[in-house]
Coordinates of C-alpha atoms in Angstrom, one line a residue:
X1 CA 25.0 -25.5 -5.2
X2 CA 24.5 -22.0 -4.0
X3 CA 27.2 -19.4 -4.0
X4 CA 24.9 -17.5 -2.5
X5 CA 24.7 -16.4 1.4
X6 CA 21.8 -15.6 3.0
X7 CA 21.5 -11.5 4.3
X8 CA 18.7 -9.8 4.9
X9 CA 18.1 -6.8 3.5
X10 CA 15.7 -5.7 5.6
X11 CA 11.8 -5.8 5.8
X12 CA 10.2 -6.3 2.5
X13 CA 6.9 -4.0 2.5
X14 CA 3.4 -4.8 1.7
X15 CA 2.6 -3.9 -1.9
X16 CA 0.0 -0.7 -1.1
X17 CA 3.2 0.6 0.1
X18 CA 4.5 1.5 -3.8
X19 CA 7.3 3.3 -3.9
X20 CA 8.0 7.2 -4.4
X21 CA 10.6 9.9 -4.0
X22 CA 8.4 11.6 -1.2
X23 CA 9.8 8.5 1.1
X24 CA 13.4 9.9 0.3
X25 CA 15.3 11.7 2.6
X26 CA 16.3 14.2 -0.5
X27 CA 17.5 16.5 2.2
X28 CA 20.5 15.5 3.7
X29 CA 23.7 16.6 2.4
X30 CA 25.7 16.2 -0.5
X31 CA 28.1 13.5 1.3
X32 CA 29.6 10.1 -0.9
X33 CA 32.3 9.5 1.3
X34 CA 31.2 6.3 3.4
X35 CA 29.9 5.1 0.1
X36 CA 33.6 5.7 -1.2
X37 CA 36.0 5.0 1.8
X38 CA 33.4 1.1 1.5
X39 CA 34.0 0.8 -2.2
X40 CA 38.6 1.4 -1.7
X41 CA 38.3 -1.0 1.4
X42 CA 36.5 -3.3 -1.2
X43 CA 40.1 -2.4 -3.5
X44 CA 38.2 0.7 -5.6
X45 CA 40.0 3.1 -8.1
X46 CA 38.9 6.1 -8.6
X47 CA 38.5 8.1 -12.5
X48 CA 39.5 11.9 -13.5
X49 CA 35.6 12.0 -12.8
X50 CA 36.2 10.7 -9.1
X51 CA 34.2 7.1 -10.4
X52 CA 35.0 3.6 -9.8
X53 CA 36.9 2.3 -12.4
X54 CA 37.7 -0.9 -11.6
X55 CA 38.3 -2.5 -8.3
X56 CA 41.5 -5.0 -9.4
X57 CA 39.5 -6.6 -10.5
X58 CA 37.2 -6.9 -13.9
X59 CA 38.4 -10.4 -15.1
X60 CA 36.2 -12.1 -12.1
X61 CA 33.3 -9.1 -12.8
X62 CA 32.6 -9.8 -15.7
X63 CA 32.8 -13.8 -14.9
X64 CA 30.3 -13.1 -11.8
X65 CA 28.2 -11.4 -14.9
X66 CA 28.0 -13.6 -16.8
X67 CA 27.7 -17.1 -13.3
X68 CA 27.4 -15.0 -10.8
X69 CA 26.1 -12.1 -9.8
X70 CA 27.8 -8.5 -10.0
X71 CA 26.6 -5.0 -7.6
X72 CA 27.6 -1.6 -10.4
X73 CA 27.7 2.0 -8.6
X74 CA 25.6 3.8 -11.6
X75 CA 25.1 7.0 -9.2
X76 CA 26.4 9.1 -11.9
X77 CA 23.1 8.1 -13.8
X78 CA 20.6 10.7 -15.0
X79 CA 17.5 10.5 -12.0
X80 CA 14.4 13.2 -13.0
X81 CA 11.4 13.6 -10.7
X82 CA 8.8 14.6 -12.4
X83 CA 5.6 15.3 -10.4
X84 CA 1.9 16.7 -10.4
X85 CA -1.3 15.5 -11.3
X86 CA 0.1 16.0 -16.0
X87 CA 3.3 14.1 -14.9
X88 CA 2.8 10.8 -17.1
X89 CA 0.7 12.6 -19.8
X90 CA 3.3 15.0 -20.2
X91 CA 6.0 12.0 -21.0
X92 CA 3.8 10.5 -22.8
X93 CA 4.1 13.6 -25.4
X94 CA 7.7 13.3 -24.7
X95 CA 8.5 9.9 -25.7
X96 CA 8.7 6.5 -27.3
X97 CA 6.4 4.8 -25.3
X98 CA 3.0 4.3 -24.2
X99 CA 4.2 6.5 -20.1
X100 CA 0.1 6.9 -20.3
X101 CA -0.7 3.1 -19.4
X102 CA 1.9 2.6 -16.3
X103 CA 0.0 2.5 -13.1
X104 CA 1.9 3.1 -10.3
X105 CA 4.3 0.0 -9.3
X106 CA 5.4 -0.1 -12.7
X107 CA 7.6 1.5 -15.3
X108 CA 9.2 1.3 -19.3
X109 CA 12.0 1.3 -20.6
X110 CA 11.1 4.6 -23.5
X111 CA 13.2 6.7 -26.1
X112 CA 13.6 10.7 -26.4
X113 CA 14.1 11.0 -29.8
X114 CA 14.3 14.7 -32.1
X115 CA 11.3 16.6 -33.6
X116 CA 12.7 14.1 -36.6
X117 CA 12.6 11.1 -34.8
X118 CA 16.3 10.9 -34.3
X119 CA 17.6 9.2 -31.3
X120 CA 18.9 10.7 -28.0
X121 CA 18.5 8.7 -25.1
X122 CA 17.2 5.6 -23.7
X123 CA 14.7 6.4 -20.0
X124 CA 13.7 3.8 -18.1
X125 CA 10.4 6.1 -16.2
X126 CA 8.9 4.7 -12.6
X127 CA 5.5 5.5 -11.8
X128 CA 5.1 6.4 -8.7
X129 CA 1.3 7.4 -6.8
X130 CA 2.4 11.6 -6.5
X131 CA 5.4 11.5 -8.8
X132 CA 7.7 9.7 -11.8
X133 CA 11.4 8.6 -11.7
X134 CA 12.9 9.1 -15.2
X135 CA 16.3 7.2 -15.4
X136 CA 18.4 9.5 -18.2
X137 CA 22.0 8.1 -19.6
X138 CA 25.3 10.1 -17.0
X139 CA 25.9 12.6 -19.8
X140 CA 22.3 13.4 -20.3
X141 CA 20.9 14.5 -17.2
X142 CA 21.3 18.2 -18.2
X143 CA 20.5 18.3 -21.4
X144 CA 17.0 16.1 -21.1
X145 CA 15.9 18.4 -18.3
X146 CA 16.4 21.0 -20.1
X147 CA 14.2 20.0 -22.7
X148 CA 12.1 19.0 -20.4
X149 CA 11.7 22.0 -18.4
X150 CA 11.1 23.8 -22.0
X151 CA 8.1 22.2 -23.1
X152 CA 6.4 22.8 -20.0
X153 CA 3.3 25.2 -20.4
X154 CA 1.6 27.2 -18.0
X155 CA -1.3 25.6 -17.9
X156 CA 0.7 21.7 -17.5
X157 CA 0.5 20.8 -14.2
X158 CA 4.1 19.3 -13.9
X159 CA 7.5 20.1 -12.7
X160 CA 10.4 18.6 -13.4
X161 CA 13.9 18.6 -10.8
X162 CA 17.0 16.5 -11.1
X163 CA 17.5 14.7 -7.8
X164 CA 21.3 12.9 -8.8
X165 CA 22.7 14.1 -6.7
X166 CA 21.1 13.5 -3.5
X167 CA 20.2 9.8 -4.1
X168 CA 22.1 6.7 -5.4
X169 CA 21.7 3.9 -7.4
X170 CA 23.5 0.7 -7.8
X171 CA 22.5 -2.6 -10.0
X172 CA 22.5 -5.8 -9.1
X173 CA 23.2 -8.1 -12.3
X174 CA 23.5 -11.8 -13.2
X175 CA 22.1 -14.7 -13.6
X176 CA 21.9 -15.5 -9.0
X177 CA 20.7 -11.8 -9.4
X178 CA 16.7 -13.4 -8.3
X179 CA 18.1 -15.8 -6.0
X180 CA 19.7 -13.7 -4.0
X181 CA 16.7 -11.1 -4.6
X182 CA 15.1 -13.8 -2.7
X183 CA 17.3 -13.9 0.2
X184 CA 17.2 -10.2 0.4
X185 CA 13.4 -10.3 1.0
X186 CA 12.5 -8.8 -2.2
X187 CA 10.7 -11.5 -3.5
X188 CA 7.6 -9.8 -4.9
X189 CA 9.6 -8.8 -7.4
X190 CA 10.9 -11.5 -8.6
X191 CA 10.4 -12.8 -12.3
X192 CA 8.5 -9.3 -12.6
X193 CA 8.3 -7.1 -15.7
X194 CA 10.5 -4.6 -16.2
X195 CA 9.9 -1.5 -14.9
X196 CA 8.7 -3.3 -11.4
X197 CA 9.3 -1.3 -8.7
X198 CA 8.3 -1.7 -4.7
X199 CA 10.0 -1.1 -1.2
X200 CA 12.3 -2.6 0.5
X201 CA 13.5 -1.5 4.3
X202 CA 17.4 -0.9 5.5
X203 CA 18.0 0.5 8.8
X204 CA 14.2 2.1 9.1
X205 CA 14.6 3.8 6.3
X206 CA 13.7 3.0 2.3
X207 CA 14.9 1.8 -0.9
X208 CA 13.0 1.4 -3.7
X209 CA 13.8 -1.6 -6.1
X210 CA 13.0 -2.5 -9.7
X211 CA 12.9 -5.4 -12.2
X212 CA 15.9 -4.8 -14.6
X213 CA 19.3 -3.4 -14.5
X214 CA 20.2 -1.9 -17.8
X215 CA 22.0 -5.4 -19.3
X216 CA 19.3 -8.5 -20.8
X217 CA 19.3 -10.7 -18.0
X218 CA 18.2 -11.6 -14.5
X219 CA 18.8 -7.4 -12.8
X220 CA 17.7 -5.2 -10.2
X221 CA 18.2 -1.9 -9.9
X222 CA 17.9 -0.1 -5.9
X223 CA 17.5 3.5 -5.2
X224 CA 18.0 5.9 -1.9
X225 CA 18.7 9.2 -0.3
X226 CA 22.6 8.9 0.6
X227 CA 21.9 8.2 4.3
X228 CA 21.4 5.1 3.5
X229 CA 24.4 4.4 0.1
X230 CA 27.3 3.7 2.1
X231 CA 24.8 0.4 3.6
X232 CA 23.7 -0.8 1.1
X233 CA 25.6 -1.0 -1.4
X234 CA 28.1 -2.7 1.6
X235 CA 24.7 -5.2 2.7
X236 CA 25.4 -5.9 -1.7
X237 CA 28.5 -6.5 -1.9
X238 CA 28.6 -8.7 0.9
X239 CA 26.8 -11.5 -0.6
X240 CA 28.2 -14.5 -1.4
X241 CA 29.3 -14.5 -4.9
X242 CA 28.8 -10.6 -5.5
X243 CA 32.0 -9.4 -7.3
X244 CA 31.8 -5.3 -7.4
X245 CA 31.8 -4.1 -11.1
X246 CA 33.1 -0.4 -11.7
X247 CA 32.5 1.9 -14.9
X248 CA 35.5 -0.1 -17.5
X249 CA 33.9 -3.3 -17.3
X250 CA 30.6 -2.4 -17.6
X251 CA 31.3 -0.2 -20.4
X252 CA 32.4 -3.7 -21.7
X253 CA 29.3 -5.5 -20.4
X254 CA 27.6 -2.7 -22.2
X255 CA 29.2 -3.9 -25.4
X256 CA 28.6 -7.3 -25.3
X257 CA 24.6 -6.7 -24.8
X258 CA 24.7 -4.5 -27.5
X259 CA 22.8 -1.5 -25.6
X260 CA 23.5 1.6 -27.4
X261 CA 24.5 4.5 -25.6
X262 CA 24.3 7.9 -26.5
X263 CA 27.4 9.6 -28.9
X264 CA 27.6 6.4 -29.7
X265 CA 24.8 4.6 -31.7
X266 CA 22.5 6.8 -30.0
X267 CA 22.9 9.8 -32.5
X268 CA 21.2 12.6 -34.9
X269 CA 21.8 9.8 -37.3
X270 CA 20.2 7.1 -36.5
X271 CA 16.2 6.2 -35.6
X272 CA 15.0 4.1 -33.3
X273 CA 14.1 1.1 -35.0
X274 CA 16.9 1.5 -36.6
X275 CA 18.6 1.5 -33.3
X276 CA 16.9 -2.0 -32.6
X277 CA 14.7 -0.1 -29.8
X278 CA 11.0 -1.4 -30.6
X279 CA 10.5 -2.5 -27.2
X280 CA 10.4 1.0 -25.8
X281 CA 8.6 2.8 -28.5
X282 CA 4.6 3.3 -29.1
X283 CA 3.0 3.6 -32.4
X284 CA -0.1 3.2 -30.7
X285 CA -0.6 5.8 -28.7
X286 CA -1.2 9.2 -30.7
X287 CA 1.1 11.7 -30.5
X288 CA 4.4 12.5 -29.5
X289 CA 7.7 14.0 -30.8
X290 CA 8.7 11.7 -34.1
X291 CA 5.7 9.3 -34.3
X292 CA 5.1 10.2 -37.5
X293 CA 8.1 9.7 -39.1
X294 CA 8.5 6.4 -37.1
X295 CA 5.2 5.9 -38.2
X296 CA 6.2 6.7 -41.6
X297 CA 9.5 4.4 -41.5
X298 CA 7.8 1.1 -40.3
X299 CA 4.5 1.2 -42.0
X300 CA 7.0 1.5 -45.7
X301 CA 9.1 -0.3 -44.5
X302 CA 11.6 1.6 -44.7
X303 CA 14.8 0.8 -42.2
X304 CA 18.0 0.9 -44.3
X305 CA 20.7 -0.3 -41.4
X306 CA 20.5 -1.6 -38.0
X307 CA 22.4 -2.8 -35.0
X308 CA 24.1 -5.4 -34.3
X309 CA 27.3 -6.3 -32.8
X310 CA 30.5 -8.0 -34.4
X311 CA 32.3 -10.7 -33.2
X312 CA 36.6 -10.1 -34.5
X313 CA 39.0 -11.9 -34.6
X314 CA 41.8 -9.5 -34.1
X315 CA 41.2 -5.5 -32.9
X316 CA 39.7 -2.8 -35.4
X317 CA 39.2 1.3 -34.0
X318 CA 35.9 3.4 -34.0
X319 CA 34.8 5.1 -37.2
X320 CA 36.4 1.7 -39.0
X321 CA 34.5 0.5 -42.5
X322 CA 32.9 -2.6 -42.2
X323 CA 32.9 -4.0 -45.1
X324 CA 31.0 -7.4 -46.7
X325 CA 33.8 -10.1 -46.4
X326 CA 33.3 -11.2 -50.3
X327 CA 32.7 -8.2 -52.4
X328 CA 33.3 -5.7 -50.1
X329 CA 30.4 -3.9 -50.3
X330 CA 30.4 -1.1 -47.8
X331 CA 28.0 -1.9 -44.9
X332 CA 28.3 0.5 -42.6
X333 CA 31.1 1.7 -39.6
X334 CA 32.1 0.9 -36.2
X335 CA 30.7 2.8 -33.1
X336 CA 32.2 0.7 -30.0
X337 CA 34.5 -1.4 -29.4
X338 CA 36.1 -2.8 -26.4
X339 CA 38.6 -6.4 -25.3
X340 CA 37.6 -8.2 -23.2
X341 CA 39.9 -9.9 -20.3
X342 CA 39.3 -13.1 -21.3
X343 CA 40.7 -12.4 -25.3
X344 CA 37.1 -10.9 -26.9
X345 CA 36.7 -8.7 -29.6
X346 CA 33.4 -7.4 -29.8
X347 CA 32.5 -4.0 -31.9
X348 CA 28.8 -2.7 -32.9
X349 CA 28.3 -1.3 -36.0
X350 CA 25.3 -0.5 -37.6
X351 CA 25.3 -2.2 -40.7
X352 CA 22.9 -1.4 -44.5
X353 CA 20.4 -4.1 -44.4
X354 CA 17.9 -3.1 -47.8
X355 CA 20.2 -4.6 -50.6
X356 CA 17.5 -4.0 -54.4
X357 CA 14.8 -3.6 -52.4
X358 CA 15.0 -6.5 -49.5
X359 CA 15.8 -6.7 -46.6
X360 CA 18.6 -9.2 -45.2
X361 CA 19.4 -10.6 -42.3
X362 CA 22.4 -9.8 -42.0
X363 CA 23.1 -12.2 -38.4
X364 CA 26.0 -14.4 -39.6
X365 CA 27.9 -12.5 -42.4
X366 CA 31.2 -12.5 -42.5
X367 CA 32.7 -9.1 -42.5
X368 CA 35.9 -7.0 -42.6
X369 CA 37.0 -3.7 -40.1
X370 CA 39.6 -2.0 -40.7
X371 CA 41.7 -5.2 -41.8
X372 CA 40.5 -7.4 -38.9
X373 CA 37.8 -9.9 -39.9
X374 CA 35.2 -11.1 -38.4
X375 CA 31.3 -12.5 -38.3
X376 CA 27.8 -10.7 -37.5
X377 CA 26.2 -11.3 -34.3
X378 CA 22.4 -10.2 -32.8
X379 CA 22.7 -8.2 -29.8
X380 CA 20.8 -9.4 -27.3
X381 CA 19.5 -6.0 -25.8
X382 CA 17.9 -5.1 -28.7
X383 CA 14.6 -6.0 -30.5
X384 CA 13.2 -6.3 -33.9
X385 CA 9.5 -6.3 -33.3
X386 CA 7.2 -3.5 -30.9
X387 CA 6.3 -5.8 -27.7
X388 CA 3.7 -7.4 -28.5
X389 CA 4.8 -8.5 -31.7
X390 CA 6.0 -12.1 -33.1
X391 CA 8.6 -10.5 -35.1
X392 CA 9.0 -11.1 -38.8
X393 CA 10.9 -14.4 -40.0
X394 CA 11.0 -12.1 -43.5
X395 CA 10.5 -9.0 -43.1
X396 CA 10.9 -8.7 -47.1
X397 CA 8.4 -10.7 -48.7
X398 CA 5.4 -10.7 -50.4
X399 CA 3.4 -10.6 -46.8
X400 CA 5.0 -7.8 -46.0
X401 CA 5.2 -6.1 -48.9
X402 CA 1.3 -6.1 -48.3
X403 CA 0.5 -5.4 -45.1
X404 CA 2.8 -3.0 -45.2
X405 CA 1.2 -0.8 -48.4
X406 CA -2.3 -1.7 -46.3
X407 CA -0.3 0.2 -43.1
X408 CA 0.8 3.5 -45.5
X409 CA -2.8 3.6 -46.6
X410 CA -4.5 3.4 -43.4
X411 CA -1.9 6.2 -42.0
X412 CA -2.8 8.3 -45.4
X413 CA -6.3 7.8 -45.2
X414 CA -5.4 9.1 -41.5
X415 CA -3.5 12.1 -42.2
X416 CA -6.5 13.5 -44.1
X417 CA -9.1 12.9 -42.1
X418 CA -6.4 15.1 -39.7
X419 CA -6.7 18.3 -42.2
X420 CA -9.8 17.1 -42.5
X421 CA -10.8 18.1 -39.2
X422 CA -7.6 21.1 -38.9
X423 CA -9.7 22.3 -41.8
X424 CA -13.1 21.8 -40.2
X425 CA -11.8 24.1 -36.9
X426 CA -10.0 26.5 -38.6
X427 CA -13.3 27.7 -41.0
X428 CA -14.8 27.2 -37.5
X429 CA -12.5 29.6 -35.5
X430 CA -13.2 32.3 -39.1
X431 CA -16.4 32.2 -38.9
X432 CA -16.5 33.0 -34.8
X433 CA -13.8 35.9 -36.1
X434 CA -16.6 37.1 -38.0
X435 CA -19.6 37.1 -37.1
X436 CA -17.9 38.4 -33.3
X437 CA -16.4 40.9 -35.9
X438 CA -19.7 42.1 -37.4
X439 CA -21.8 42.3 -33.8
X440 CA -18.4 44.5 -32.8
X441 CA -19.5 47.0 -36.1
X442 CA -23.0 46.5 -35.2
X443 CA -23.4 48.0 -32.3
X444 CA -20.6 50.3 -33.0
X445 CA -22.8 52.0 -35.9
X446 CA -25.5 52.0 -33.0
X447 CA -23.2 53.9 -30.7
X448 CA -22.9 56.4 -33.1
X449 CA -26.6 57.1 -34.2

């Protein structure tokens, strides 16, 4: 029997009424008192940063995440809005995924990387009729805003603004999330691809509803202006069977799912392929920051370490060395660690995956970390294959080596062609400059005569 109590959030708008931030009231004062009061009434305990640390229910909330549904306030995550006709083209060159292919009402995950293709952050892009909304990690919204503004040239028809403080964001997660969305008359995006989004109405105010909640499994994200934040949170939390989930429990859920986080798994020590973010990377879309490095790593089958989860028998700590249980060989270091209310000990770690030139599947391997025993398990959030590709069963096989060699040769040929074209363009510009100089000199001689 379902534990979901029907509750109407608002009427679902027809698909032609695609969501856009222009529909939200972004001029509301930055006051969240009503939302905070609603959360306090539900038992919220706030941390020093003003975020809901927990609702004194972490055990119930994590159980509901696995068996029913939870609602989590993610309003502290960054929301950057890009406008202007070049917005998708601009983002296309700034991040790893094929953003230019997005149509209004769709979206995708993508990765911000350095020029050397090192990880900065995972972002979710929602393409809209007159803008693009980019959701980024809480600690990086100012840094990424500055980065985007830095790369906007005078001729670019794009503007970027941080609208985080004027909007709120909640995620509905868990196996009953689909059923709850049906009850809220948002069934149009149930089962839709990640990033698909549409409009709901709450008290006559628009609410953007998107497929995907930041963790694996059924999940949805709601974005609204401040005027309806409290009513929306109350409506979601009031559904029978839904537990509110705070930041502390979300961090536990993040590590259990294997979602990499800035400062831990997303650093300048690792690239997106090592981080298992193949699904947010395109090597076919053309030039973008970090593209050449990622292409070489992939074409040469040069991934030497991979992000894995560790199921530990007892606690360990971030920074502990991870050793192979048999011969004590050093594999890597712990990057994240959590204890769950049910007694689980889960860690994330980058582990060396190539030995003697061969790619090794580490899943199930026995390890130790800080003296604690454990086993390597596959993180649910991560992927080892690009979108549309079947994961290779044996990456070190002769067939893979031949394919990698062929791909490397093709990449080298393309690079040679690019160099030749660049040389041709330089020669044309030089010839044009010399012709202009000769004409100017001839004109000067004529004037002197």
